Amino acid sequence: MFHAKNYVLAESLEEAWQLNQKRTNKILGGMAWMKMSKQNYQSVIDLSALHLDQIEEQEDAFSIGCMVSLHTMETDSRLDTYFHGAIRESVRHIVGVQFRNCATVGGSIFGRFGFSDVLTCFMALDAQVELYKGGILPLRQFASMPYDNDILVRILLPKKGKLVSYQSMRNTATDFPVLAVAASFDPQDGWLICVGARPGKAAAVVCQEPHFSSPDDNQAEQLASFVQGQVSFGSNMRASAAYRSHLCKVLVKRAVKEIASQSSEKRESL
């Protein structure tokens, strides 16, 4: 468990940012992972009084405050409907409901963990992050940046009408993923397929080949092989690199087929 001399309930983002510039201070998220550390801090900074725990639907995007819990996202009917259940699928295996009621989306994204289901899913949705000083950045750019003392204020999910699927493989139901795949598609941008828990942070593969717009089984196989060849894998206690490479192809095919099914249902409803 970590230790701190002072607890500060921030009254503004500016106050929180100023305090966070000291290396001995730390922003509190949901403390799901932080509580497992053995760090000593001068002050811990709580953002819970800043009304950043809301999901707001705007004309062109969903705005998700950094203090929104994973379970709140999981049960939000607007996100579930618009993103075809992918967000719910990406978080429902994470430990348990009690944990997901504590863990925040801001902590998950700012941490840029290699095992993060949320990071993998949001990257495939072309998510953006809003930093207090750094402004709005694409999540794919933010994920590759070094850690700093800025504050992640909210995540923006553009309403592009993408078809999307989230797939993962776990050794046990509530364990970290052995491999995770999030795929999205729209006719203008083509395919965006993100592979996470490699065991590194999610890698994105873009494919705009026209003949993959309505893939049959053979084309799904080709697309899965293409993604498999673009991503590197490593070994750890959960799986070998070779096994992850094999899983990548399987999960991409599943995601592509699910999206093809969504496309068929969408055409039938028109």
PDB file of C-alpha atoms in Angstrom:
ATOM      1  CA  MET A   1       0.000   0.000   0.000  1.00  0.00           C
ATOM      2  CA  PHE A   2       1.251   3.516  -0.773  1.00  0.00           C
ATOM      3  CA  HIS A   3       1.668   6.184   1.905  1.00  0.00           C
ATOM      4  CA  ALA A   4       0.989   9.931   1.686  1.00  0.00           C
ATOM      5  CA  LYS A   5       1.487  12.754   4.164  1.00  0.00           C
ATOM      6  CA  ASN A   6      -1.260  14.987   2.765  1.00  0.00           C
ATOM      7  CA  TYR A   7      -4.604  14.499   1.024  1.00  0.00           C
ATOM      8  CA  VAL A   8      -5.839  17.364  -1.168  1.00  0.00           C
ATOM      9  CA  LEU A   9      -9.359  17.578  -2.602  1.00  0.00           C
ATOM     10  CA  ALA A  10      -8.666  19.836  -5.592  1.00  0.00           C
ATOM     11  CA  GLU A  11     -11.068  22.737  -6.129  1.00  0.00           C
ATOM     12  CA  SER A  12      -9.953  23.368  -9.707  1.00  0.00           C
ATOM     13  CA  LEU A  13      -7.923  21.751 -12.455  1.00  0.00           C
ATOM     14  CA  GLU A  14      -5.391  24.559 -12.154  1.00  0.00           C
ATOM     15  CA  GLU A  15      -4.857  23.789  -8.466  1.00  0.00           C
ATOM     16  CA  ALA A  16      -4.524  20.080  -9.249  1.00  0.00           C
ATOM     17  CA  TRP A  17      -2.074  20.753 -12.082  1.00  0.00           C
ATOM     18  CA  GLN A  18       0.084  23.061  -9.952  1.00  0.00           C
ATOM     19  CA  LEU A  19       0.293  20.474  -7.175  1.00  0.00           C
ATOM     20  CA  ASN A  20       1.035  17.705  -9.645  1.00  0.00           C
ATOM     21  CA  GLN A  21       4.177  19.433 -10.921  1.00  0.00           C
ATOM     22  CA  LYS A  22       6.013  18.257  -7.803  1.00  0.00           C
ATOM     23  CA  ARG A  23       7.528  14.828  -8.314  1.00  0.00           C
ATOM     24  CA  THR A  24       6.571  13.811  -4.785  1.00  0.00           C
ATOM     25  CA  ASN A  25       2.839  14.408  -5.440  1.00  0.00           C
ATOM     26  CA  LYS A  26       0.401  12.138  -7.270  1.00  0.00           C
ATOM     27  CA  ILE A  27      -3.046  12.361  -8.861  1.00  0.00           C
ATOM     28  CA  LEU A  28      -5.545   9.851  -7.469  1.00  0.00           C
ATOM     29  CA  GLY A  29      -7.736   8.031  -9.968  1.00  0.00           C
ATOM     30  CA  GLY A  30      -9.733   5.096  -8.719  1.00  0.00           C
ATOM     31  CA  MET A  31      -6.612   3.750  -6.933  1.00  0.00           C
ATOM     32  CA  ALA A  32      -7.258   0.285  -8.366  1.00  0.00           C
ATOM     33  CA  TRP A  33      -3.595  -0.198  -9.303  1.00  0.00           C
ATOM     34  CA  MET A  34      -2.036   2.594  -7.260  1.00  0.00           C
ATOM     35  CA  LYS A  35      -3.044   0.956  -3.977  1.00  0.00           C
ATOM     36  CA  MET A  36      -0.832  -2.013  -4.868  1.00  0.00           C
ATOM     37  CA  SER A  37       2.320   0.125  -4.984  1.00  0.00           C
ATOM     38  CA  LYS A  38       4.678   0.851  -2.096  1.00  0.00           C
ATOM     39  CA  GLN A  39       5.435   4.463  -2.986  1.00  0.00           C
ATOM     40  CA  ASN A  40       5.678   7.317  -0.503  1.00  0.00           C
ATOM     41  CA  TYR A  41       4.094  10.622  -1.565  1.00  0.00           C
ATOM     42  CA  GLN A  42       4.080  14.075  -0.075  1.00  0.00           C
ATOM     43  CA  SER A  43       0.536  14.784  -1.287  1.00  0.00           C
ATOM     44  CA  VAL A  44      -2.131  12.862  -3.170  1.00  0.00           C
ATOM     45  CA  ILE A  45      -4.571  14.897  -5.258  1.00  0.00           C
ATOM     46  CA  ASP A  46      -8.236  13.955  -5.580  1.00  0.00           C
ATOM     47  CA  LEU A  47     -10.186  15.175  -8.655  1.00  0.00           C
ATOM     48  CA  SER A  48     -13.561  13.853  -7.504  1.00  0.00           C
ATOM     49  CA  ALA A  49     -14.980  17.333  -6.700  1.00  0.00           C
ATOM     50  CA  LEU A  50     -14.436  18.620 -10.265  1.00  0.00           C
ATOM     51  CA  HIS A  51     -17.514  16.981 -11.856  1.00  0.00           C
ATOM     52  CA  LEU A  52     -15.418  14.850 -14.190  1.00  0.00           C
ATOM     53  CA  ASP A  53     -17.470  11.712 -13.559  1.00  0.00           C
ATOM     54  CA  GLN A  54     -20.033  12.249 -16.321  1.00  0.00           C
ATOM     55  CA  ILE A  55     -20.603  10.809 -19.807  1.00  0.00           C
ATOM     56  CA  GLU A  56     -22.029  13.494 -22.087  1.00  0.00           C
ATOM     57  CA  GLU A  57     -23.394  12.898 -25.569  1.00  0.00           C
ATOM     58  CA  GLN A  58     -22.580  15.742 -27.930  1.00  0.00           C
ATOM     59  CA  GLU A  59     -23.523  16.197 -31.574  1.00  0.00           C
ATOM     60  CA  ASP A  60     -20.244  14.828 -32.914  1.00  0.00           C
ATOM     61  CA  ALA A  61     -18.764  12.859 -30.001  1.00  0.00           C
ATOM     62  CA  PHE A  62     -19.216  11.253 -26.614  1.00  0.00           C
ATOM     63  CA  SER A  63     -17.299  13.067 -23.875  1.00  0.00           C
ATOM     64  CA  ILE A  64     -16.194  10.807 -21.013  1.00  0.00           C
ATOM     65  CA  GLY A  65     -14.769  12.502 -17.927  1.00  0.00           C
ATOM     66  CA  CYS A  66     -11.571  11.078 -16.469  1.00  0.00           C
ATOM     67  CA  MET A  67     -13.296  10.076 -13.214  1.00  0.00           C
ATOM     68  CA  VAL A  68     -15.986   7.967 -14.904  1.00  0.00           C
ATOM     69  CA  SER A  69     -15.776   4.429 -13.565  1.00  0.00           C
ATOM     70  CA  LEU A  70     -15.362   1.434 -15.853  1.00  0.00           C
ATOM     71  CA  HIS A  71     -18.691   0.055 -14.645  1.00  0.00           C
ATOM     72  CA  THR A  72     -20.452   3.309 -15.518  1.00  0.00           C
ATOM     73  CA  MET A  73     -19.152   2.949 -19.086  1.00  0.00           C
ATOM     74  CA  GLU A  74     -20.105  -0.713 -19.101  1.00  0.00           C
ATOM     75  CA  THR A  75     -23.736   0.037 -18.253  1.00  0.00           C
ATOM     76  CA  ASP A  76     -24.245   3.205 -20.321  1.00  0.00           C
ATOM     77  CA  SER A  77     -26.934   2.367 -22.889  1.00  0.00           C
ATOM     78  CA  ARG A  78     -25.864   5.156 -25.280  1.00  0.00           C
ATOM     79  CA  LEU A  79     -22.306   3.849 -25.578  1.00  0.00           C
ATOM     80  CA  ASP A  80     -23.573   0.292 -25.799  1.00  0.00           C
ATOM     81  CA  THR A  81     -25.928   1.043 -28.669  1.00  0.00           C
ATOM     82  CA  TYR A  82     -23.702   3.369 -30.670  1.00  0.00           C
ATOM     83  CA  PHE A  83     -20.564   1.217 -30.455  1.00  0.00           C
ATOM     84  CA  HIS A  84     -22.309  -2.144 -30.922  1.00  0.00           C
ATOM     85  CA  GLY A  85     -21.515  -3.415 -27.426  1.00  0.00           C
ATOM     86  CA  ALA A  86     -17.738  -3.186 -27.941  1.00  0.00           C
ATOM     87  CA  ILE A  87     -17.047  -0.961 -24.907  1.00  0.00           C
ATOM     88  CA  ARG A  88     -19.092  -3.199 -22.623  1.00  0.00           C
ATOM     89  CA  GLU A  89     -17.284  -6.248 -23.996  1.00  0.00           C
ATOM     90  CA  SER A  90     -13.884  -4.619 -23.427  1.00  0.00           C
ATOM     91  CA  VAL A  91     -14.443  -4.025 -19.704  1.00  0.00           C
ATOM     92  CA  ARG A  92     -16.801  -6.782 -18.529  1.00  0.00           C
ATOM     93  CA  HIS A  93     -13.965  -9.249 -17.839  1.00  0.00           C
ATOM     94  CA  ILE A  94     -11.900  -6.825 -15.744  1.00  0.00           C
ATOM     95  CA  VAL A  95     -11.708  -8.436 -12.266  1.00  0.00           C
ATOM     96  CA  GLY A  96     -15.263  -7.874 -10.987  1.00  0.00           C
ATOM     97  CA  VAL A  97     -18.038  -5.306 -10.599  1.00  0.00           C
ATOM     98  CA  GLN A  98     -16.652  -3.981  -7.305  1.00  0.00           C
ATOM     99  CA  PHE A  99     -13.297  -3.334  -8.950  1.00  0.00           C
ATOM    100  CA  ARG A 100     -14.896  -1.741 -12.020  1.00  0.00           C
ATOM    101  CA  ASN A 101     -16.904   0.564  -9.757  1.00  0.00           C
ATOM    102  CA  CYS A 102     -13.590   1.933  -8.425  1.00  0.00           C
ATOM    103  CA  ALA A 103     -11.293   1.887 -11.478  1.00  0.00           C
ATOM    104  CA  THR A 104     -11.590   5.018 -13.616  1.00  0.00           C
ATOM    105  CA  VAL A 105     -11.263   5.437 -17.349  1.00  0.00           C
ATOM    106  CA  GLY A 106      -8.761   8.252 -16.779  1.00  0.00           C
ATOM    107  CA  GLY A 107      -6.500   5.986 -14.756  1.00  0.00           C
ATOM    108  CA  SER A 108      -6.770   3.244 -17.356  1.00  0.00           C
ATOM    109  CA  ILE A 109      -5.910   5.508 -20.284  1.00  0.00           C
ATOM    110  CA  PHE A 110      -3.271   7.690 -18.598  1.00  0.00           C
ATOM    111  CA  GLY A 111      -1.475   4.585 -17.346  1.00  0.00           C
ATOM    112  CA  ARG A 112      -1.059   3.304 -20.924  1.00  0.00           C
ATOM    113  CA  PHE A 113      -0.717  -0.220 -19.585  1.00  0.00           C
ATOM    114  CA  GLY A 114       0.259  -2.947 -22.017  1.00  0.00           C
ATOM    115  CA  PHE A 115      -2.582  -5.142 -20.746  1.00  0.00           C
ATOM    116  CA  SER A 116      -5.248  -2.417 -20.995  1.00  0.00           C
ATOM    117  CA  ASP A 117      -8.499  -3.560 -22.626  1.00  0.00           C
ATOM    118  CA  VAL A 118      -9.802   0.012 -22.535  1.00  0.00           C
ATOM    119  CA  LEU A 119      -6.800   1.481 -24.364  1.00  0.00           C
ATOM    120  CA  THR A 120      -7.039  -1.176 -27.085  1.00  0.00           C
ATOM    121  CA  CYS A 121     -10.758  -0.624 -27.614  1.00  0.00           C
ATOM    122  CA  PHE A 122     -10.618   3.176 -27.576  1.00  0.00           C
ATOM    123  CA  MET A 123      -7.729   3.297 -30.042  1.00  0.00           C
ATOM    124  CA  ALA A 124      -9.872   1.426 -32.568  1.00  0.00           C
ATOM    125  CA  LEU A 125     -12.600   4.041 -32.093  1.00  0.00           C
ATOM    126  CA  ASP A 126     -10.254   6.911 -33.058  1.00  0.00           C
ATOM    127  CA  ALA A 127     -10.518   8.277 -29.521  1.00  0.00           C
ATOM    128  CA  GLN A 128      -8.927  11.559 -28.521  1.00  0.00           C
ATOM    129  CA  VAL A 129      -7.699  12.648 -25.114  1.00  0.00           C
ATOM    130  CA  GLU A 130      -8.016  16.129 -23.687  1.00  0.00           C
ATOM    131  CA  LEU A 131      -5.066  17.134 -21.516  1.00  0.00           C
ATOM    132  CA  TYR A 132      -5.291  20.172 -19.244  1.00  0.00           C
ATOM    133  CA  LYS A 133      -2.178  21.812 -20.703  1.00  0.00           C
ATOM    134  CA  GLY A 134      -1.512  19.656 -23.754  1.00  0.00           C
ATOM    135  CA  GLY A 135      -4.912  20.127 -25.384  1.00  0.00           C
ATOM    136  CA  ILE A 136      -6.668  17.533 -27.518  1.00  0.00           C
ATOM    137  CA  LEU A 137      -4.553  14.739 -29.030  1.00  0.00           C
ATOM    138  CA  PRO A 138      -5.325  11.486 -30.841  1.00  0.00           C
ATOM    139  CA  LEU A 139      -5.142   8.589 -28.404  1.00  0.00           C
ATOM    140  CA  ARG A 140      -2.762   6.735 -30.725  1.00  0.00           C
ATOM    141  CA  GLN A 141      -0.324   9.655 -30.424  1.00  0.00           C
ATOM    142  CA  PHE A 142      -0.828   9.977 -26.673  1.00  0.00           C
ATOM    143  CA  ALA A 143      -0.188   6.260 -26.130  1.00  0.00           C
ATOM    144  CA  SER A 144       3.326   6.592 -27.543  1.00  0.00           C
ATOM    145  CA  MET A 145       4.257   9.713 -25.562  1.00  0.00           C
ATOM    146  CA  PRO A 146       6.439   9.612 -22.436  1.00  0.00           C
ATOM    147  CA  TYR A 147       4.771  10.084 -19.062  1.00  0.00           C
ATOM    148  CA  ASP A 148       4.582  13.652 -17.780  1.00  0.00           C
ATOM    149  CA  ASN A 149       2.788  15.700 -15.116  1.00  0.00           C
ATOM    150  CA  ASP A 150      -0.147  16.895 -17.219  1.00  0.00           C
ATOM    151  CA  ILE A 151      -3.709  15.925 -16.274  1.00  0.00           C
ATOM    152  CA  LEU A 152      -5.990  13.865 -18.484  1.00  0.00           C
ATOM    153  CA  VAL A 153      -9.339  15.660 -18.275  1.00  0.00           C
ATOM    154  CA  ARG A 154     -11.585  13.611 -20.548  1.00  0.00           C
ATOM    155  CA  ILE A 155     -11.704  11.187 -23.462  1.00  0.00           C
ATOM    156  CA  LEU A 156     -13.593  12.026 -26.648  1.00  0.00           C
ATOM    157  CA  LEU A 157     -15.103   9.259 -28.780  1.00  0.00           C
ATOM    158  CA  PRO A 158     -15.988  10.627 -32.236  1.00  0.00           C
ATOM    159  CA  LYS A 159     -19.396   9.671 -33.606  1.00  0.00           C
ATOM    160  CA  LYS A 160     -18.232   8.413 -37.003  1.00  0.00           C
ATOM    161  CA  GLY A 161     -20.759   5.609 -37.318  1.00  0.00           C
ATOM    162  CA  LYS A 162     -18.042   2.959 -37.357  1.00  0.00           C
ATOM    163  CA  LEU A 163     -18.836  -0.711 -37.090  1.00  0.00           C
ATOM    164  CA  VAL A 164     -16.756  -2.152 -34.274  1.00  0.00           C
ATOM    165  CA  SER A 165     -15.915  -5.431 -32.535  1.00  0.00           C
ATOM    166  CA  TYR A 166     -13.851  -6.281 -29.465  1.00  0.00           C
ATOM    167  CA  GLN A 167     -12.348  -9.736 -28.959  1.00  0.00           C
ATOM    168  CA  SER A 168     -10.030 -11.071 -26.268  1.00  0.00           C
ATOM    169  CA  MET A 169      -8.555 -14.312 -24.986  1.00  0.00           C
ATOM    170  CA  ARG A 170      -7.969 -14.951 -21.283  1.00  0.00           C
ATOM    171  CA  ASN A 171      -6.611 -17.940 -19.433  1.00  0.00           C
ATOM    172  CA  THR A 172      -9.265 -17.375 -16.758  1.00  0.00           C
ATOM    173  CA  ALA A 173     -12.396 -15.225 -16.864  1.00  0.00           C
ATOM    174  CA  THR A 174     -11.142 -12.268 -14.803  1.00  0.00           C
ATOM    175  CA  ASP A 175      -7.417 -12.415 -15.623  1.00  0.00           C
ATOM    176  CA  PHE A 176      -5.482  -9.984 -17.795  1.00  0.00           C
ATOM    177  CA  PRO A 177      -5.946 -10.733 -21.501  1.00  0.00           C
ATOM    178  CA  VAL A 178      -3.455 -13.020 -23.207  1.00  0.00           C
ATOM    179  CA  LEU A 179      -4.251 -11.017 -26.337  1.00  0.00           C
ATOM    180  CA  ALA A 180      -6.887  -8.418 -27.206  1.00  0.00           C
ATOM    181  CA  VAL A 181      -8.126  -7.229 -30.599  1.00  0.00           C
ATOM    182  CA  ALA A 182     -10.372  -4.265 -31.373  1.00  0.00           C
ATOM    183  CA  ALA A 183     -11.434  -3.729 -34.989  1.00  0.00           C
ATOM    184  CA  SER A 184     -13.447  -0.924 -36.547  1.00  0.00           C
ATOM    185  CA  PHE A 185     -14.566  -0.210 -40.088  1.00  0.00           C
ATOM    186  CA  ASP A 186     -16.207   2.465 -42.149  1.00  0.00           C
ATOM    187  CA  PRO A 187     -16.196   2.863 -45.957  1.00  0.00           C
ATOM    188  CA  GLN A 188     -14.214   6.116 -45.881  1.00  0.00           C
ATOM    189  CA  ASP A 189     -11.388   5.142 -43.514  1.00  0.00           C
ATOM    190  CA  GLY A 190     -11.312   1.395 -44.123  1.00  0.00           C
ATOM    191  CA  TRP A 191     -10.191  -0.966 -41.370  1.00  0.00           C
ATOM    192  CA  LEU A 192      -8.457   0.047 -38.156  1.00  0.00           C
ATOM    193  CA  ILE A 193      -7.368  -2.979 -36.140  1.00  0.00           C
ATOM    194  CA  CYS A 194      -5.658  -2.596 -32.768  1.00  0.00           C
ATOM    195  CA  VAL A 195      -3.865  -5.474 -31.067  1.00  0.00           C
ATOM    196  CA  GLY A 196      -3.214  -5.162 -27.339  1.00  0.00           C
ATOM    197  CA  ALA A 197      -1.649  -7.251 -24.542  1.00  0.00           C
ATOM    198  CA  ARG A 198       1.070  -8.339 -26.993  1.00  0.00           C
ATOM    199  CA  PRO A 199       2.192  -8.080 -24.056  1.00  0.00           C
ATOM    200  CA  GLY A 200       3.094  -4.474 -24.950  1.00  0.00           C
ATOM    201  CA  LYS A 201       0.618  -1.619 -25.339  1.00  0.00           C
ATOM    202  CA  ALA A 202      -1.782  -1.736 -28.267  1.00  0.00           C
ATOM    203  CA  ALA A 203      -0.435  -1.513 -31.814  1.00  0.00           C
ATOM    204  CA  ALA A 204      -2.639  -0.141 -34.610  1.00  0.00           C
ATOM    205  CA  VAL A 205      -2.843  -1.502 -38.160  1.00  0.00           C
ATOM    206  CA  VAL A 206      -4.677   0.425 -40.900  1.00  0.00           C
ATOM    207  CA  CYS A 207      -5.953  -1.288 -44.042  1.00  0.00           C
ATOM    208  CA  GLN A 208      -7.818   0.612 -46.771  1.00  0.00           C
ATOM    209  CA  GLU A 209      -7.878  -2.060 -49.486  1.00  0.00           C
ATOM    210  CA  PRO A 210     -11.245  -1.764 -51.331  1.00  0.00           C
ATOM    211  CA  HIS A 211     -11.792  -5.534 -51.617  1.00  0.00           C
ATOM    212  CA  PHE A 212     -11.905  -5.838 -47.830  1.00  0.00           C
ATOM    213  CA  SER A 213     -14.998  -3.615 -47.582  1.00  0.00           C
ATOM    214  CA  SER A 214     -17.373  -6.625 -47.501  1.00  0.00           C
ATOM    215  CA  PRO A 215     -15.094  -9.547 -46.635  1.00  0.00           C
ATOM    216  CA  ASP A 216     -16.052 -13.148 -47.245  1.00  0.00           C
ATOM    217  CA  ASP A 217     -14.300 -15.965 -45.361  1.00  0.00           C
ATOM    218  CA  ASN A 218     -11.302 -15.953 -47.703  1.00  0.00           C
ATOM    219  CA  GLN A 219     -10.846 -12.184 -47.488  1.00  0.00           C
ATOM    220  CA  ALA A 220     -11.232 -12.274 -43.703  1.00  0.00           C
ATOM    221  CA  GLU A 221      -8.413 -14.832 -43.661  1.00  0.00           C
ATOM    222  CA  GLN A 222      -6.245 -12.567 -45.826  1.00  0.00           C
ATOM    223  CA  LEU A 223      -6.928  -9.522 -43.664  1.00  0.00           C
ATOM    224  CA  ALA A 224      -6.133 -11.480 -40.494  1.00  0.00           C
ATOM    225  CA  SER A 225      -2.856 -12.709 -42.022  1.00  0.00           C
ATOM    226  CA  PHE A 226      -1.973  -9.137 -43.014  1.00  0.00           C
ATOM    227  CA  VAL A 227      -2.520  -7.847 -39.458  1.00  0.00           C
ATOM    228  CA  GLN A 228      -0.608 -10.782 -37.985  1.00  0.00           C
ATOM    229  CA  GLY A 229       2.385  -9.884 -40.145  1.00  0.00           C
ATOM    230  CA  GLN A 230       2.336  -6.209 -39.116  1.00  0.00           C
ATOM    231  CA  VAL A 231       2.416  -6.733 -35.340  1.00  0.00           C
ATOM    232  CA  SER A 232       5.233  -7.973 -33.112  1.00  0.00           C
ATOM    233  CA  PHE A 233       4.608 -10.224 -30.119  1.00  0.00           C
ATOM    234  CA  GLY A 234       6.462 -11.124 -26.944  1.00  0.00           C
ATOM    235  CA  SER A 235       6.412 -13.854 -24.327  1.00  0.00           C
ATOM    236  CA  ASN A 236       5.587 -13.692 -20.632  1.00  0.00           C
ATOM    237  CA  MET A 237       4.097 -15.902 -17.927  1.00  0.00           C
ATOM    238  CA  ARG A 238       0.695 -15.959 -19.674  1.00  0.00           C
ATOM    239  CA  ALA A 239       1.685 -16.967 -23.192  1.00  0.00           C
ATOM    240  CA  SER A 240       4.500 -17.292 -25.688  1.00  0.00           C
ATOM    241  CA  ALA A 241       5.043 -14.968 -28.634  1.00  0.00           C
ATOM    242  CA  ALA A 242       4.169 -17.805 -31.041  1.00  0.00           C
ATOM    243  CA  TYR A 243       0.871 -18.469 -29.296  1.00  0.00           C
ATOM    244  CA  ARG A 244      -0.015 -14.770 -29.312  1.00  0.00           C
ATOM    245  CA  SER A 245       0.766 -14.592 -33.027  1.00  0.00           C
ATOM    246  CA  HIS A 246      -1.604 -17.497 -33.647  1.00  0.00           C
ATOM    247  CA  LEU A 247      -4.292 -15.911 -31.455  1.00  0.00           C
ATOM    248  CA  CYS A 248      -3.977 -12.635 -33.337  1.00  0.00           C
ATOM    249  CA  LYS A 249      -5.094 -14.259 -36.566  1.00  0.00           C
ATOM    250  CA  VAL A 250      -7.989 -16.057 -34.840  1.00  0.00           C
ATOM    251  CA  LEU A 251      -9.273 -12.970 -33.009  1.00  0.00           C
ATOM    252  CA  VAL A 252      -8.965 -10.680 -36.040  1.00  0.00           C
ATOM    253  CA  LYS A 253     -11.021 -13.130 -38.107  1.00  0.00           C
ATOM    254  CA  ARG A 254     -13.677 -13.224 -35.394  1.00  0.00           C
ATOM    255  CA  ALA A 255     -13.783  -9.431 -35.234  1.00  0.00           C
ATOM    256  CA  VAL A 256     -13.995  -9.074 -39.016  1.00  0.00           C
ATOM    257  CA  LYS A 257     -16.827 -11.597 -39.227  1.00  0.00           C
ATOM    258  CA  GLU A 258     -18.733  -9.858 -36.437  1.00  0.00           C
ATOM    259  CA  ILE A 259     -18.396  -6.532 -38.230  1.00  0.00           C
ATOM    260  CA  ALA A 260     -19.531  -8.129 -41.506  1.00  0.00           C
ATOM    261  CA  SER A 261     -22.612  -9.351 -39.621  1.00  0.00           C
ATOM    262  CA  GLN A 262     -23.237  -5.851 -38.248  1.00  0.00           C
ATOM    263  CA  SER A 263     -22.966  -4.480 -41.790  1.00  0.00           C
ATOM    264  CA  SER A 264     -25.557  -6.965 -43.047  1.00  0.00           C
ATOM    265  CA  GLU A 265     -27.950  -6.071 -40.218  1.00  0.00           C
ATOM    266  CA  LYS A 266     -27.464  -2.372 -40.940  1.00  0.00           C
ATOM    267  CA  ARG A 267     -28.302  -2.831 -44.634  1.00  0.00           C
ATOM    268  CA  GLU A 268     -31.397  -4.878 -43.783  1.00  0.00           C
ATOM    269  CA  SER A 269     -32.654  -2.161 -41.444  1.00  0.00           C
ATOM    270  CA  LEU A 270     -32.472   0.536 -44.126  1.00  0.00           C
TER     271      LEU A 270
END
